[in-house]
Tab-separated table of C-alpha atoms in Angstrom:
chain	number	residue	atom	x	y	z
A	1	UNK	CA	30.026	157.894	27.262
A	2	UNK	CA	28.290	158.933	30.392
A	3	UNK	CA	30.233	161.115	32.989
A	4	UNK	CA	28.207	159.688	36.076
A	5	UNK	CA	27.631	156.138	36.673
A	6	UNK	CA	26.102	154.150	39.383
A	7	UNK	CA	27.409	150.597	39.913
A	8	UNK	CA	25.480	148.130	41.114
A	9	UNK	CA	25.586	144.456	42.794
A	10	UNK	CA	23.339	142.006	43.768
A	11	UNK	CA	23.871	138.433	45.719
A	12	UNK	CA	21.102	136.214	46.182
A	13	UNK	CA	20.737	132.116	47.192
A	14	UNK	CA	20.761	129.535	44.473
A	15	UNK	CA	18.506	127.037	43.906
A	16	UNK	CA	19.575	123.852	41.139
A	17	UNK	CA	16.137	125.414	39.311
A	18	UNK	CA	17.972	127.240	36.603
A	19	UNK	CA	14.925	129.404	35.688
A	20	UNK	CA	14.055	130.114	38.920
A	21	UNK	CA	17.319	131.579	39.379
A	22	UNK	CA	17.139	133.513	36.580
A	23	UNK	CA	13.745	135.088	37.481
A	24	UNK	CA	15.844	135.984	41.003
A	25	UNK	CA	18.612	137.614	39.022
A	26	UNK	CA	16.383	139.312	36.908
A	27	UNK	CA	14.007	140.606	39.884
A	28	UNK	CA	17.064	141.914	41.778
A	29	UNK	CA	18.759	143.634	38.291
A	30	UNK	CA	15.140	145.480	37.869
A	31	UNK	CA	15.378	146.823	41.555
A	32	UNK	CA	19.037	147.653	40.884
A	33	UNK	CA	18.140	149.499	37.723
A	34	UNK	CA	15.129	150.968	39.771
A	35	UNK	CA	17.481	152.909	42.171
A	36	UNK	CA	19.590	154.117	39.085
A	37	UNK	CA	22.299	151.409	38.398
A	38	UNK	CA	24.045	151.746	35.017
A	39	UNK	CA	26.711	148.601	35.604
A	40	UNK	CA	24.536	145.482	37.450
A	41	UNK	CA	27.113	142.851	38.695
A	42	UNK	CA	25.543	139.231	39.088
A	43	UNK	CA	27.644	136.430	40.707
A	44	UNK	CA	29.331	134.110	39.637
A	45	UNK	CA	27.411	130.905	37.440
A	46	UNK	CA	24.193	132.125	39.378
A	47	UNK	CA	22.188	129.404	36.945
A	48	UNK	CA	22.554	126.819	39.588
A	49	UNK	CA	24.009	125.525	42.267
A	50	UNK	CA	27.828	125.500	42.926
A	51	UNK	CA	28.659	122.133	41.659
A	52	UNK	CA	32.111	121.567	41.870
A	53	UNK	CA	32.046	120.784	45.227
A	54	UNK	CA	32.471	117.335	43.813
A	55	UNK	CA	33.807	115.788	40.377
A	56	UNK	CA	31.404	114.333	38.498
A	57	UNK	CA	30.806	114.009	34.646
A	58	UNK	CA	26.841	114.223	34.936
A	59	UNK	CA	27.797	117.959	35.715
A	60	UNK	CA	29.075	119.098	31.933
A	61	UNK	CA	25.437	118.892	30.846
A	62	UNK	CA	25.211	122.204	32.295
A	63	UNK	CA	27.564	123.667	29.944
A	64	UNK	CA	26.299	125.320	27.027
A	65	UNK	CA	27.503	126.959	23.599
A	66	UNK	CA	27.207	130.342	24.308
A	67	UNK	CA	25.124	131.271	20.966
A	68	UNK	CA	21.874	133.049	20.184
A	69	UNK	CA	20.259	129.942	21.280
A	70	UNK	CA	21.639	130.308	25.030
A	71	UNK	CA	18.518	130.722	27.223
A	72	UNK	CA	20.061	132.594	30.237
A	73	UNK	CA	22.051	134.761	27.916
A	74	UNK	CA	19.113	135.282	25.449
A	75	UNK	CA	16.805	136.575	28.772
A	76	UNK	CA	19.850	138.627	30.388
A	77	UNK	CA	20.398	140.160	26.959
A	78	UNK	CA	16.094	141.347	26.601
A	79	UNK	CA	16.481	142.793	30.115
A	80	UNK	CA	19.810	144.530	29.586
A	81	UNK	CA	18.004	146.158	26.599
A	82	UNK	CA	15.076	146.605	27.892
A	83	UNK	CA	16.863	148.191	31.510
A	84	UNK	CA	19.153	150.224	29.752
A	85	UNK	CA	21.893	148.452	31.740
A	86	UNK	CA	25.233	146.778	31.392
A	87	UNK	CA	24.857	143.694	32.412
A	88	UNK	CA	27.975	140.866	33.092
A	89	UNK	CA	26.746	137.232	32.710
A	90	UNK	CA	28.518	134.459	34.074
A	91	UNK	CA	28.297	131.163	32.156
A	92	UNK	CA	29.292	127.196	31.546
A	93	UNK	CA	30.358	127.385	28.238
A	94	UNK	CA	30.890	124.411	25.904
A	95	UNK	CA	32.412	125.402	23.147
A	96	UNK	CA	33.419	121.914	21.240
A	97	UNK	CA	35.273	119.832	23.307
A	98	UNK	CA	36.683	122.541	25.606
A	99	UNK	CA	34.445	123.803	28.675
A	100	UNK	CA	34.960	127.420	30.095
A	101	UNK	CA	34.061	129.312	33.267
A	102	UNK	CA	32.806	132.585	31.045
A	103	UNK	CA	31.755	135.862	30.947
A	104	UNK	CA	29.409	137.304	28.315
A	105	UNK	CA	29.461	141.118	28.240
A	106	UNK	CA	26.322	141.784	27.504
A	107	UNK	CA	25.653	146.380	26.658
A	108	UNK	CA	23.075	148.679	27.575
A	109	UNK	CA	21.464	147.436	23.912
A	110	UNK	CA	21.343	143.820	24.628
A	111	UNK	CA	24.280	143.335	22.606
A	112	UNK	CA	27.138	140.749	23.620
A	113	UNK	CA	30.273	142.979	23.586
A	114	UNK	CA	32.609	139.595	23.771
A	115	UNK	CA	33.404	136.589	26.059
A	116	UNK	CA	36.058	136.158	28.758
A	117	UNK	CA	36.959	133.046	29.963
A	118	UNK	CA	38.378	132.255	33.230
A	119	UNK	CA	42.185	132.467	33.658
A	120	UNK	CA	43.120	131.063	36.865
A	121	UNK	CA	41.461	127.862	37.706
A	122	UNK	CA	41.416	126.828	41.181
A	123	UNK	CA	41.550	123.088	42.231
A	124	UNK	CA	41.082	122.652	45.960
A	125	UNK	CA	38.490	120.551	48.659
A	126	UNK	CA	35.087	122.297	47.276
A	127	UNK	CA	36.516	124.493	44.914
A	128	UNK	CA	37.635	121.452	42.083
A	129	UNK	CA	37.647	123.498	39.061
A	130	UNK	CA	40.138	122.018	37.431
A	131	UNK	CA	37.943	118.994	36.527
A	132	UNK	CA	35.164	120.973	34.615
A	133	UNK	CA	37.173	123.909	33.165
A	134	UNK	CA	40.153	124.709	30.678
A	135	UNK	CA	42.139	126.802	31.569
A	136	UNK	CA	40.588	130.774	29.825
A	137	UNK	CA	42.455	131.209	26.232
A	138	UNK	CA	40.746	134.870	25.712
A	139	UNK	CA	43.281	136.830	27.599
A	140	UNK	CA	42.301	139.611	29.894
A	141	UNK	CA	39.461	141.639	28.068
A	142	UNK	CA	38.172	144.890	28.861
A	143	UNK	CA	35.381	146.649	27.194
A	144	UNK	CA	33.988	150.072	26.113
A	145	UNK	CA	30.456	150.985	27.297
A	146	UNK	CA	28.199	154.008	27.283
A	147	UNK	CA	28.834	153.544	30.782
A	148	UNK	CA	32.490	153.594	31.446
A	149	UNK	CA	35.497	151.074	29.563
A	150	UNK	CA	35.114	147.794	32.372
A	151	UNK	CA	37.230	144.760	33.011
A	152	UNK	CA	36.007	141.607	34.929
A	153	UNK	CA	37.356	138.610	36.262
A	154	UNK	CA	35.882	135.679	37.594
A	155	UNK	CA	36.253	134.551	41.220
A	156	UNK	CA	39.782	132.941	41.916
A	157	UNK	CA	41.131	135.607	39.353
A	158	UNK	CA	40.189	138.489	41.874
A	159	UNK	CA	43.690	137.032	44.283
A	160	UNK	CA	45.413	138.070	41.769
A	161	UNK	CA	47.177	141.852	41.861
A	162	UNK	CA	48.798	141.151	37.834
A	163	UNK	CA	45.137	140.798	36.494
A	164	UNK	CA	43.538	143.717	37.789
A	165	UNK	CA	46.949	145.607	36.995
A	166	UNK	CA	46.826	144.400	33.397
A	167	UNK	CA	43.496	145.018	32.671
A	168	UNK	CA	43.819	148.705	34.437
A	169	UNK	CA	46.332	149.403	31.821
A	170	UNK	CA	44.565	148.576	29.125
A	171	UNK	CA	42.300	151.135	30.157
A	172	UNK	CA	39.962	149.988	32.817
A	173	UNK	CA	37.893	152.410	34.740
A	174	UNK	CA	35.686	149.869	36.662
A	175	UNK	CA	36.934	145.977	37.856
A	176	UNK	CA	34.225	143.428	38.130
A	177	UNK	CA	34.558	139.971	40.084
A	178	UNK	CA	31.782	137.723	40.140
A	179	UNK	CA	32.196	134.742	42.922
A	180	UNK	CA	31.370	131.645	44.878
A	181	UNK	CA	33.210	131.860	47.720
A	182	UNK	CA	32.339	130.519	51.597
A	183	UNK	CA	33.551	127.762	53.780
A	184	UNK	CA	36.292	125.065	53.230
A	185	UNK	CA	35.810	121.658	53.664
A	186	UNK	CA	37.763	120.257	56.693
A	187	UNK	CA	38.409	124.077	57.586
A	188	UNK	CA	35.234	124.639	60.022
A	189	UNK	CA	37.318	127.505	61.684
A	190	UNK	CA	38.639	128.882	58.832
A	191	UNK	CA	36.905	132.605	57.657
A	192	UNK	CA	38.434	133.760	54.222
A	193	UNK	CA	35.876	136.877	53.974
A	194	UNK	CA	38.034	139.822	55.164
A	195	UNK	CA	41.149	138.006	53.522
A	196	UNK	CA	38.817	138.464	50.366
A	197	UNK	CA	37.542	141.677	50.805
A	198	UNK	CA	40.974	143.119	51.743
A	199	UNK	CA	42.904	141.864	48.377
A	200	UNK	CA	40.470	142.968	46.077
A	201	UNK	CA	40.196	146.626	47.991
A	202	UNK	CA	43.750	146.422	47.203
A	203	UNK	CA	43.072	146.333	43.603
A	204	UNK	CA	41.063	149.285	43.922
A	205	UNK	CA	44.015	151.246	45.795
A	206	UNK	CA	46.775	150.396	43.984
A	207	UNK	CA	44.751	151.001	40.525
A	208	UNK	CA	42.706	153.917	41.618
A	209	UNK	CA	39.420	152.827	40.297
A	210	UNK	CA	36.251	151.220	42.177
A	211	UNK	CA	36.335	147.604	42.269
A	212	UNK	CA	33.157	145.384	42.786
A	213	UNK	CA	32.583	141.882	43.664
A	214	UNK	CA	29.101	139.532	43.817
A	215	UNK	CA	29.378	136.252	46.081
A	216	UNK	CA	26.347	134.182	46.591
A	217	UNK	CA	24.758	133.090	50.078
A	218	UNK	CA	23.468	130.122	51.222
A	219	UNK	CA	24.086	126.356	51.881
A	220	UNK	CA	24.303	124.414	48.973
A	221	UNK	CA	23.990	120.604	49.147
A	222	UNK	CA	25.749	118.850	46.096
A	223	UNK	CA	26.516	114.899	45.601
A	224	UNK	CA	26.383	114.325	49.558
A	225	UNK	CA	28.335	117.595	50.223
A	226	UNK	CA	27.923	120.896	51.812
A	227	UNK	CA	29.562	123.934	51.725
A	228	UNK	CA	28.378	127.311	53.143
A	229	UNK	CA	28.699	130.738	51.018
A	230	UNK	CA	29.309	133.775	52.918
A	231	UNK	CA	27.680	136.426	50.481
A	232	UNK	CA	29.553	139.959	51.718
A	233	UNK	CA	28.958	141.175	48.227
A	234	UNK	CA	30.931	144.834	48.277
A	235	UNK	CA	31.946	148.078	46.196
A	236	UNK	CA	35.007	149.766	47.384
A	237	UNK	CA	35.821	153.161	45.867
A	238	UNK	CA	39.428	154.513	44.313
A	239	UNK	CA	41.197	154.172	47.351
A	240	UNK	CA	39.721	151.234	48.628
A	241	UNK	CA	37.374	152.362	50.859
A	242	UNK	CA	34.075	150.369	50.897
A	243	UNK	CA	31.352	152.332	49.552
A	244	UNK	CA	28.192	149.936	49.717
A	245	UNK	CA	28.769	146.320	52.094
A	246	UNK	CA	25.819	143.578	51.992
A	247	UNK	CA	25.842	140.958	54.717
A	248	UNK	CA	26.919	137.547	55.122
A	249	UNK	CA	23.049	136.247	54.609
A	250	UNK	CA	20.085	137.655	52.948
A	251	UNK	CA	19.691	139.283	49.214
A	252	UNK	CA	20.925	142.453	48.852
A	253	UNK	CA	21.055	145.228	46.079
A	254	UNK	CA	23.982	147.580	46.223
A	255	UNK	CA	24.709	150.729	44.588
A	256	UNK	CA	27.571	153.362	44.674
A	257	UNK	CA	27.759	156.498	42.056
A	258	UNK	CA	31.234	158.049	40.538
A	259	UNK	CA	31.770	160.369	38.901
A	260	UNK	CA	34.305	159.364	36.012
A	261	UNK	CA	36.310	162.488	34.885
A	262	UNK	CA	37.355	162.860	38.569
A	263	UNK	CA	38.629	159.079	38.964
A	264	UNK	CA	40.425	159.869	35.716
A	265	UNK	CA	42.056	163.178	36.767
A	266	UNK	CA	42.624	161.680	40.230
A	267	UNK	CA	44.944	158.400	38.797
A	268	UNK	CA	46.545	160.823	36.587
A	269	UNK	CA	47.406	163.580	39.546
A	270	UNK	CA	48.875	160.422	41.839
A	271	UNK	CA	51.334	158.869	39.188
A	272	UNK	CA	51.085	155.648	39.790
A	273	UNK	CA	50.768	154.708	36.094
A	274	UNK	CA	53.265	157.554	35.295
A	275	UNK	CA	55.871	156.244	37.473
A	276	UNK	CA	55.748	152.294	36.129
A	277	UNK	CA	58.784	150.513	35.685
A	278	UNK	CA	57.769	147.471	33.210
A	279	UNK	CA	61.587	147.028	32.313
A	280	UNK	CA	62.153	146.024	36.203
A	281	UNK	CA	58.982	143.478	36.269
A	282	UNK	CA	60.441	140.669	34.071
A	283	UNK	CA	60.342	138.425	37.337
A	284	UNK	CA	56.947	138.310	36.862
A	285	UNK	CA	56.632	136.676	33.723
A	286	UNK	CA	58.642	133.625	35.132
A	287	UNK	CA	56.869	131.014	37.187
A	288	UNK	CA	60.164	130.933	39.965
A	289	UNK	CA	60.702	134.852	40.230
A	290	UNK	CA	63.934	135.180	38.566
A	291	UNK	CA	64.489	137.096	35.930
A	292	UNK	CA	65.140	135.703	32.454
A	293	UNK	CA	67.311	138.699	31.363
């Protein structure tokens, strides 16, 4: 594996053209790989526009097996090989009569390393998940790459403190969160960004390992609805300090380097991993907090 690494992000504006989309994601992964990225983190099902804003069935003809045959995965997987570059895809994946919110891992050789589907499902005004996706049956998944071992999640998993924990210990050194995130319906006033940024900086802290996320920007316009994304695509470093920020509009390219022998000495030297108590967490395999002991 490589010592030094340079992650990168990118965040650009969706059209409902899936290939022109692609040719976006691919123009911005070239620059990224251009200023020395090894990692390239694309957002979150970047092939169109955000579409559950509403429910509607016409929408699962977006969803795809996610074979050979896949022709956003096939391209992602030429450039990733062709780049050099890790590269995480975020898909619609039909896969029989179940339909995920995935993640193909796709290496530095253009090979898929596995999928990940989407654990936490979010059902909300503008964010109605729970109509298009089952709930992710893969687990948490990290992988092993030239570049460093890397876990991901996928948007609403990123509130969540337990995934980043459990895929830290099975031996994450970089977390990945690809997003749509941005205004709420009925919420004008409402501003969720620094709330965002802050919990997944927390990740980074309490795990000691950088932690990058990839929002989209834009107004997207779907069945009569509108809903505003507020980009802010970020890396924060070990402690949670943000490294490389993009704004709330525009595209942006981010990159950060680390160097991977000190982040492992450095979550060694602090104990936090040492000094676990998993026989005093059993609340949190309960739904109501109490313990089943």
């Amino acid at each position: 594996m490589t010592n030094e690494v340079t992650l990168a992000v990118v965040q650009f504006a969706c059209s409902d053209d899936a290939a022109e989309n692609v040719i976006t994601a691919t123009r911005l992964v070239r620059g990224a790989a251009g200023r020395g990225a090894n990692i390239v983190l694309v957002q979150e099902l970047f092939e169109g526009l955000y579409f559950c804003q509403e429910e509607s069935p016409a929408h699962f003809v977006r969803a795809r097996p996610l074979d050979d045959d896949h022709p956003t995965l096939s391209t992602m997987r030429r450039l990733a090989a062709e780049l050099g570059v890790v590269i995480p895809v975020s898909l619609f994946e039909a896969r029989n009569q179940a339909y995920f919110n995935s993640l193909a891992m796709v290496d530095d050789a253009g090979a898929v390393l596995g999928i990940y589907r989407k654990s936490h499902i979010p059902d909300g005004p503008g964010y109605s998940e729970k109509f298009y996706f089952n709930p992710g049956d893969t687990g948490f998944r990290v992988w092993e790459t030239r570049f460093g071992t890397i876990g991901v999640g996928i948007c609403w998993d990123q509130w969540f403190p337990e995934a980043a924990r459990a895929m830290a210990l099975m031996g994450a050194e970089f977390l990945l969160y690809p997003t749509a995130i941005g205004s709420e319906p009925g919420r004008p006033d409402f501003d969720s960004m620094e709330h965002w940024r802050i919990t997944m900086r927390g990740h980074a802290g309490a795990n000691l390992m950088p932690v990058a996320a990839a929002n989209r920007i834009g107004t997207e316009h779907v069945g009569g609805k509108e809903q505003s994304y507020y980009g802010s695509s970020f890396i924060a470093g070990p402690s949670g300090e943000l490294v490389a920020s993009a704004g709330r509009e525009g595209e942006a390219v981010l990159t950060a380097g680390f160097d991977r022998a000190k982040l492992r000495a450095d979550r060694a030297a602090w104990g936090l991993f040492r000094d676990r108590r998993p026989e005093l967490y059993g609340a949190l395999a309960t739904l109501d907090g109490t313990d089943p002991r």
